[in-house]
C-alpha positions as MATLAB code, in Angstrom:
seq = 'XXXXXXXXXXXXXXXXXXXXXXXXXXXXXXXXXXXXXXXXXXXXXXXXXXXXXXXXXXXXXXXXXXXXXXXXXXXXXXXXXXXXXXXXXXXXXXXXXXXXXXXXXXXXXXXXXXXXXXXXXXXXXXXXXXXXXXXXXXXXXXXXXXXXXXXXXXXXXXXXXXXXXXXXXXXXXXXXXXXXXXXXXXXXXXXXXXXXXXXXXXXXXXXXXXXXXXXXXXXXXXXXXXXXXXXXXXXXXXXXXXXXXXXXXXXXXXXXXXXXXXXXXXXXXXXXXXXXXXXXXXXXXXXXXXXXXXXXXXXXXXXXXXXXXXXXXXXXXXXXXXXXXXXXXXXXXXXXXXXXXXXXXXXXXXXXXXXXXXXXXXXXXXXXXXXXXXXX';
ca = [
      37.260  -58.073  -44.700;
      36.001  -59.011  -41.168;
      33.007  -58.237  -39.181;
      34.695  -56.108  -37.173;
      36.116  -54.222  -39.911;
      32.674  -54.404  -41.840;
      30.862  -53.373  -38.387;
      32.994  -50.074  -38.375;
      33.391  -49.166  -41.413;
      29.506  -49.137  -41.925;
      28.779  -47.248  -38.507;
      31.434  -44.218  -39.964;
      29.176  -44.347  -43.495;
      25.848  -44.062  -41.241;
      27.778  -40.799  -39.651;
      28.511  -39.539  -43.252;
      25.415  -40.681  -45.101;
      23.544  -37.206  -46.579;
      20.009  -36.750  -46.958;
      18.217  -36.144  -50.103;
      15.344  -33.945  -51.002;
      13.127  -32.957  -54.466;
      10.996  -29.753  -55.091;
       7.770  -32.527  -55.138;
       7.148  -35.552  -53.148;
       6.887  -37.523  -55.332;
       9.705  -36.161  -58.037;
      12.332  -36.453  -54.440;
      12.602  -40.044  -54.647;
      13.811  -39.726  -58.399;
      16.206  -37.366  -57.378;
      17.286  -39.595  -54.046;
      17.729  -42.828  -56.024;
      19.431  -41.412  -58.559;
      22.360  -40.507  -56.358;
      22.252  -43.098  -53.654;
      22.673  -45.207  -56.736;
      25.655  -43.594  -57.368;
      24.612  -42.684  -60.688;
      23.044  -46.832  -61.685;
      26.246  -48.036  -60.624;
      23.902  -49.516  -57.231;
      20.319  -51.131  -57.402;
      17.875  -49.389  -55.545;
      14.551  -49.773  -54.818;
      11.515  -48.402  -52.844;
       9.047  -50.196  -50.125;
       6.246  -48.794  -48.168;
       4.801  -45.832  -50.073;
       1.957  -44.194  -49.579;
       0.445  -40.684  -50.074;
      -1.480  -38.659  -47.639;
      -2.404  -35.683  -49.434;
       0.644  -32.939  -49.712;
       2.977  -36.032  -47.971;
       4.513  -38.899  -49.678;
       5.688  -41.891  -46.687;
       8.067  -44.230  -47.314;
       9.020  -47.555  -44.987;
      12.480  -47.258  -45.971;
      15.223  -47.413  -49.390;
      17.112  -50.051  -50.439;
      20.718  -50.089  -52.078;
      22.050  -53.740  -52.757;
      25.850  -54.073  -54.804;
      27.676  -57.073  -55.220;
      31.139  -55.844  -52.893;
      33.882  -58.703  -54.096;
      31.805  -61.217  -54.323;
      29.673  -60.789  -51.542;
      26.088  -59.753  -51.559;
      25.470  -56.269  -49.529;
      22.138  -54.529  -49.237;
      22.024  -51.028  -47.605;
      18.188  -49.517  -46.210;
      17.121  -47.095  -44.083;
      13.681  -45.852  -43.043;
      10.944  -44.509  -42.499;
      10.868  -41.279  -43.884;
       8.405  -38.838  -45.472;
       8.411  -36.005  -47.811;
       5.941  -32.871  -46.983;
       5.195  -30.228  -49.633;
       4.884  -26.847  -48.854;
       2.657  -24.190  -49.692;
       5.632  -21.690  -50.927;
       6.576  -24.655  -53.283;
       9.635  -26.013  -50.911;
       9.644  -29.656  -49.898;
      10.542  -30.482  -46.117;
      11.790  -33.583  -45.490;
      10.381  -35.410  -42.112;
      12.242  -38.641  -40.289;
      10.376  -40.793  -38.265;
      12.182  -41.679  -35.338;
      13.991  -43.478  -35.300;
      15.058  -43.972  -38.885;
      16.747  -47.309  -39.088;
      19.750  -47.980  -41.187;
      20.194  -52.096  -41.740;
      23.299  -53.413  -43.795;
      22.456  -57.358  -44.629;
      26.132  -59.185  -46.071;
      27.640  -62.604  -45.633;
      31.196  -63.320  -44.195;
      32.273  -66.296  -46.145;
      29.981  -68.232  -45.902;
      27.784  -66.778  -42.897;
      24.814  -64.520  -43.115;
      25.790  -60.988  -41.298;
      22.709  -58.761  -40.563;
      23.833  -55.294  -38.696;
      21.114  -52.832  -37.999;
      21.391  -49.473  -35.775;
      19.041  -46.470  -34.951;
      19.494  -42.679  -35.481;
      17.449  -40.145  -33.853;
      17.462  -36.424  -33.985;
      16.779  -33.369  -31.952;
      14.769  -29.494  -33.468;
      15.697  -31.171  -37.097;
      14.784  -29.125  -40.026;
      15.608  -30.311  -43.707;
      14.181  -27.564  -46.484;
      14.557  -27.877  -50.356;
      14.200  -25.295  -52.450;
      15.162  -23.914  -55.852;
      14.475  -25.710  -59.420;
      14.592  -29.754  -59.908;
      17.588  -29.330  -62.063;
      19.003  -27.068  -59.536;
      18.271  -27.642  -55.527;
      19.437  -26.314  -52.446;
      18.965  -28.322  -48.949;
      19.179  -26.504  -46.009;
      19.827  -28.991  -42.747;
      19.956  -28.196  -39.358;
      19.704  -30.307  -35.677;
      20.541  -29.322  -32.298;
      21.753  -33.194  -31.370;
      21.834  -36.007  -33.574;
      22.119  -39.590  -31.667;
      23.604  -43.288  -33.267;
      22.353  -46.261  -30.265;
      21.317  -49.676  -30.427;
      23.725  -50.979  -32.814;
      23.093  -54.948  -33.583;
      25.563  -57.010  -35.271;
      24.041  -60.711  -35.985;
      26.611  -63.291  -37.057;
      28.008  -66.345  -36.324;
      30.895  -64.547  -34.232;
      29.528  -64.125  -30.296;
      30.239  -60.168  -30.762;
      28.302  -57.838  -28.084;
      28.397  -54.706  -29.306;
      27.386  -51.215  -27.572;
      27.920  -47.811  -29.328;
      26.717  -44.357  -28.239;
      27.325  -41.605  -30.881;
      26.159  -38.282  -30.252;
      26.769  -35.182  -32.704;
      25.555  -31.710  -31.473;
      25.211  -28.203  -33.393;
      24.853  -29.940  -37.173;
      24.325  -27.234  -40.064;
      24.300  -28.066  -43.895;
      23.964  -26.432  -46.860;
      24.045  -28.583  -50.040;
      23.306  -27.435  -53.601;
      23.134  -29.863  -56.259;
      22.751  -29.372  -60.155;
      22.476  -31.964  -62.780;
      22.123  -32.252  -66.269;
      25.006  -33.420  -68.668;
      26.917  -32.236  -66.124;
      26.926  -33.094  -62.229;
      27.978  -30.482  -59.350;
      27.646  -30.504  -56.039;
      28.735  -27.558  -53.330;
      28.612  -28.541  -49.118;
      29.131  -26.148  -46.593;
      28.725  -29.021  -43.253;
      30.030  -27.792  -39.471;
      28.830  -29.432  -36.458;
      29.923  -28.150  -33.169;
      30.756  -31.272  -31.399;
      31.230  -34.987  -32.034;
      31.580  -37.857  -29.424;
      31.861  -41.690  -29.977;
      31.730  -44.392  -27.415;
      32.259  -47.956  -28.954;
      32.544  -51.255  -26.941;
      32.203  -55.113  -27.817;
      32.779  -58.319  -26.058;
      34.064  -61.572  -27.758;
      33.443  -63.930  -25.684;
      34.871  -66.709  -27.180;
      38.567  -64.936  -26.639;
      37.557  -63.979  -23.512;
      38.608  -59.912  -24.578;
      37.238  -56.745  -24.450;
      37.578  -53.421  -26.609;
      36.562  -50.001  -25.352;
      37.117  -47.338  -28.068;
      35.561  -43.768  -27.395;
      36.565  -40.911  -29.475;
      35.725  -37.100  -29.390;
      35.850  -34.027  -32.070;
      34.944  -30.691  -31.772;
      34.394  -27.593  -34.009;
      34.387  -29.600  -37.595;
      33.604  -27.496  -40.643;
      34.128  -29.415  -44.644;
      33.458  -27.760  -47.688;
      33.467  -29.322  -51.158;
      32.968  -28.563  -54.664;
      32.637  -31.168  -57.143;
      31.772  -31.266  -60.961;
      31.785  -34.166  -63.414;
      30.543  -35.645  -66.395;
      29.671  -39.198  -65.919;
      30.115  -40.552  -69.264;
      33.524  -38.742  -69.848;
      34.926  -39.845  -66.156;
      33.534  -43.307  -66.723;
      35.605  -43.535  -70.063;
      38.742  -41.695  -69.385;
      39.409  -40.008  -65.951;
      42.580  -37.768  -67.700;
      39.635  -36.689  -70.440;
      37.129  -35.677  -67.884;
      40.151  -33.503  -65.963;
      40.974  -31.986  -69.088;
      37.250  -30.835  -69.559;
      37.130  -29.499  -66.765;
      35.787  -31.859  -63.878;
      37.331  -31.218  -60.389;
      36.898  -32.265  -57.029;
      37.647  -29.497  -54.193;
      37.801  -30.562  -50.451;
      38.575  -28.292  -47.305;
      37.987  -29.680  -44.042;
      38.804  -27.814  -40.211;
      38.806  -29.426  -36.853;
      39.128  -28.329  -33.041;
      40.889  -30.749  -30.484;
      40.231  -34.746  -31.498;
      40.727  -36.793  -28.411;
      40.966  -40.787  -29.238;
      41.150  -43.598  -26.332;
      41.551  -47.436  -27.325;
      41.792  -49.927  -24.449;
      41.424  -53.644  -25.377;
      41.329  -56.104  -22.431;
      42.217  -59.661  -22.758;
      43.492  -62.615  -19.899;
      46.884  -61.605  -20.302;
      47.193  -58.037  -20.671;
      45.783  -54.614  -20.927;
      46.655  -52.359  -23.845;
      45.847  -48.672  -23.989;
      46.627  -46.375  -26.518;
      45.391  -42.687  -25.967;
      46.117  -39.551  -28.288;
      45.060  -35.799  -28.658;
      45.445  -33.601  -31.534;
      44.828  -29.892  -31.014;
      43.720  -28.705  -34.229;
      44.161  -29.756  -37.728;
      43.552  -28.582  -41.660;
      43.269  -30.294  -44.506;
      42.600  -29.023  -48.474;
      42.388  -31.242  -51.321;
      41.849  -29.943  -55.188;
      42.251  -32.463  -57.945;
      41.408  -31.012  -61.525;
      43.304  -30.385  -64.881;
      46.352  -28.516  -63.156;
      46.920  -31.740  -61.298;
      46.604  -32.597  -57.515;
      47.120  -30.336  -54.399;
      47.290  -31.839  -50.484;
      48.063  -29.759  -48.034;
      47.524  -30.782  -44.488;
      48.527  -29.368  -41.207;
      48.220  -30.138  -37.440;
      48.502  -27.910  -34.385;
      49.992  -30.311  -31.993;
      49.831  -33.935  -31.055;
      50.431  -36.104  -28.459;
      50.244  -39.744  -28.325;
      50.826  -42.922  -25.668;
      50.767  -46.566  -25.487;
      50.739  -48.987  -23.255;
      50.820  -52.566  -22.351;
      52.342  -55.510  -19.925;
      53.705  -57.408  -22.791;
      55.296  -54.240  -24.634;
      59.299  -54.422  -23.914;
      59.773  -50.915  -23.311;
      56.591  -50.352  -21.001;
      55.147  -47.155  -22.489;
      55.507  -45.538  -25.581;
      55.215  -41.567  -25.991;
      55.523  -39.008  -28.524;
      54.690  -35.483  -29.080;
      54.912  -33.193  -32.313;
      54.579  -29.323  -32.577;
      53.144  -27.657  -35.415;
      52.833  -30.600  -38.311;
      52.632  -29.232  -42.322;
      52.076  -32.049  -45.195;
      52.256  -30.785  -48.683;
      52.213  -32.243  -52.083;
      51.518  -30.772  -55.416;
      52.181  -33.251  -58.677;
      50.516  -33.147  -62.224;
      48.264  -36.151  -63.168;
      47.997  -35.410  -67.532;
      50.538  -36.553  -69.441;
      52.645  -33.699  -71.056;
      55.600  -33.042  -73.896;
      56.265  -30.043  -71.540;
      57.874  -30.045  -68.353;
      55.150  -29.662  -65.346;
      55.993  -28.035  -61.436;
      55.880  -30.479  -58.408;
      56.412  -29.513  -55.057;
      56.535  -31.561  -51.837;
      56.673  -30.690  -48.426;
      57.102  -32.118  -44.752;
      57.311  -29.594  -41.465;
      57.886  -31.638  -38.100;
      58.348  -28.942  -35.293;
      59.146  -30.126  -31.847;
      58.854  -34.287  -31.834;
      59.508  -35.528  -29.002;
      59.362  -39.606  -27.269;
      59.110  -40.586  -23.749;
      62.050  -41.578  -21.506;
      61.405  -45.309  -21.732;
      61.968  -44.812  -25.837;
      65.433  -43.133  -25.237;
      66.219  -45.512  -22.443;
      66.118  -48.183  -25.042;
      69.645  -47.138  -26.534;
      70.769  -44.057  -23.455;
      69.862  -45.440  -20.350;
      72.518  -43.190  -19.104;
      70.954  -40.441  -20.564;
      74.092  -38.389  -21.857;
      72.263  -37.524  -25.029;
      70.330  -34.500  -25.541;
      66.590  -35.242  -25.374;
      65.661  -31.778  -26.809;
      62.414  -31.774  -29.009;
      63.674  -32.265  -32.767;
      62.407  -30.206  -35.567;
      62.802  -32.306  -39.148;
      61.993  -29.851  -42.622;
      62.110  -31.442  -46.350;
      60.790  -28.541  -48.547;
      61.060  -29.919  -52.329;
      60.114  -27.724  -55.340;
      61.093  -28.654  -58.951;
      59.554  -29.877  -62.461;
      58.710  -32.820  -63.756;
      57.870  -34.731  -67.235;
      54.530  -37.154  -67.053;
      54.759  -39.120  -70.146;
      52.291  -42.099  -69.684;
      48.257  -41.701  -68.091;
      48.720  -43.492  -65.462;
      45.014  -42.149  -64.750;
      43.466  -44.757  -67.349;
];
């Protein structure tokens, strides 16, 4: 994996990371270690605390796994834990709470730190300590002054802004894990660029999102799932994932001596449900219209285009083996694709075809036998 790759994939994480909370101060850092380290599958440790009457302080947490070899260590920090007279537990971030991943690539030490800071936040916890519900709320939430230090001459800037954020989370443990988000946020905009100077190219990539809602149920028994995923489905663990979104806009432009590629693309609304559990696995996934182009001096058909209508993705399959046979279904709705002129060109330059949007349709339903666990 590169440093670019790394660099990305660890900015999306910082956008997705959850907070943590505890009916005590001092009982909320059991509860936060426990599941940032994913259940002692991660090593995680504590720096800088200190108590100040009803508020534990810490500098910051530390996650370090060994990722394919490689050495990574996660922390962020500072934070602080304030308990409150009704016996709820707000959560306080100093600003700005830092989030530093330290890894090597090959055989180079990568170090890639960036800042979050947050507008009218409010993070309550209330309820039992086996059974806790956070409450989270911010008018604006801003990523900035991303660092990446490596051998590689990379310059990065990122701007990240995320307006309108409301959580609830309620989590339960015991012999048995579950977990139930309700997470919207009204808007979300991204604006990523970095110079590599030694190729003399640039990349600009700014993406927006607006009116994103995800809710998800999830319940598991560690011990079971750890030994035999098909066991734990047949005792009932389950995973349950909807997720909404308004208009996504995306624009990629990457700059180098000989050329200038763009690729731009708008979506106007999309779905998406996921259940996995003992009946077997259900996607569905739909999209209200898309429209996509590329460009570039080198490309041999000068610009590319498509659009699509209304888009439907379904797929329903078993996952436990059974003497019996089991339903499947798959599905595929394509409603009005269309490509540019310079596609069609290609192969009608006379244009005596009909360039009519196409609408393509597979709707599959049927049984099937599983005979092996393929889950094992």
């Amino acid at each position: 994996m590169n440093i670019r790759t790394r660099a990305a994939a660890f900015t999306l994480a910082v956008c997705a990371t959850p907070a943590f909370a505890d009916l005590t101060a001092d009982d909320v850092l059991s509860a936060m270690t426990t599941q940032l380290s994913a259940f002692d599958l991660l090593d995680v440790s504590v720096q800088g605390k200190t108590r100040d009457g009803d508020t534990l302080s810490i500098a910051r947490i530390s996650a370090t796994a060994d990722i394919d070899g490689a050495p990574m260590t996660l922390s962020f920090g500072p934070m602080a834990y304030q308990e409150l007279n009704d016996g709820s537990v707000a959560i306080l971030y100093r600003e700005p709470l830092r989030t530093r991943l330290i890894t090597v690539d090959g055989d180079s030490p990568v170090e890639v730190t960036v800042d979050l800071n947050m507008t009218d936040a409010s993070h309550i916890a209330t309820g039992s300590p086996d059974r806790i519900r956070y409450a989270f709320s911010a008018s604006a939430m801003q990523l900035n002054n991303l660092v990446i230090e490596t051998d590689e001459s990379l310059k990065p800037e990122l701007d990240a802004n995320i307006t309108g954020i409301s959580s609830i989370v309620e989590t339960a443990t015991g012999d048995t894990f579950s977990q139930m988000v309700d997470y919207s946020l009204d808007a979300l905009t991204v604006d990523f660029k970095f110079d590599e100077p030694d190729l003399d190219t640039t990349a600009h990539i700014k993406f927006a999102m607006a009116d994103v809602g995800v809710d998800y149920e999830i319940e598991f028994t560690l011990e079971t799932l750890m030994t035999s995923v098909a066991q734990a489905l047949r005792d009932g663990n389950r995973l349950s994932l909807t997720m909404t979104t308004g208009e996504y806009i995306q624009d990629m432009r990457i700059d180098t001596p000989s050329e200038q590629s763009v690729m731009a693309s708008r979506t106007d609304g999309s779905n998406m449900t996921l259940n996995i559990d003992q009946h077997g696995l259900f996607y569905e996934a739909g999209y209200d219209g898309s429209y996509a182009e590329v460009s570039g001096q080198n490309m041999p058909f000068g610009t590319f285009t498509y659009a699509l209508g209304e888009t439907e993705i379904g797929l329903a399959f078993p996952l436990l083996p059974s003497d019996e046979p089991q339903p499947f279904a798959l599905r595929t709705s394509i409603l009005g694709m269309s490509v540019g002129d310079d596609i069609w060109n290609l192969f009608d330059a006379a244009g005596q075809l009909p360039r009519d949007p196409l609408n393509f349709v597979i709707d599959l339903e049927g049984t099937t036998r599983v005979t092996e666990d393929f889950l094992k």
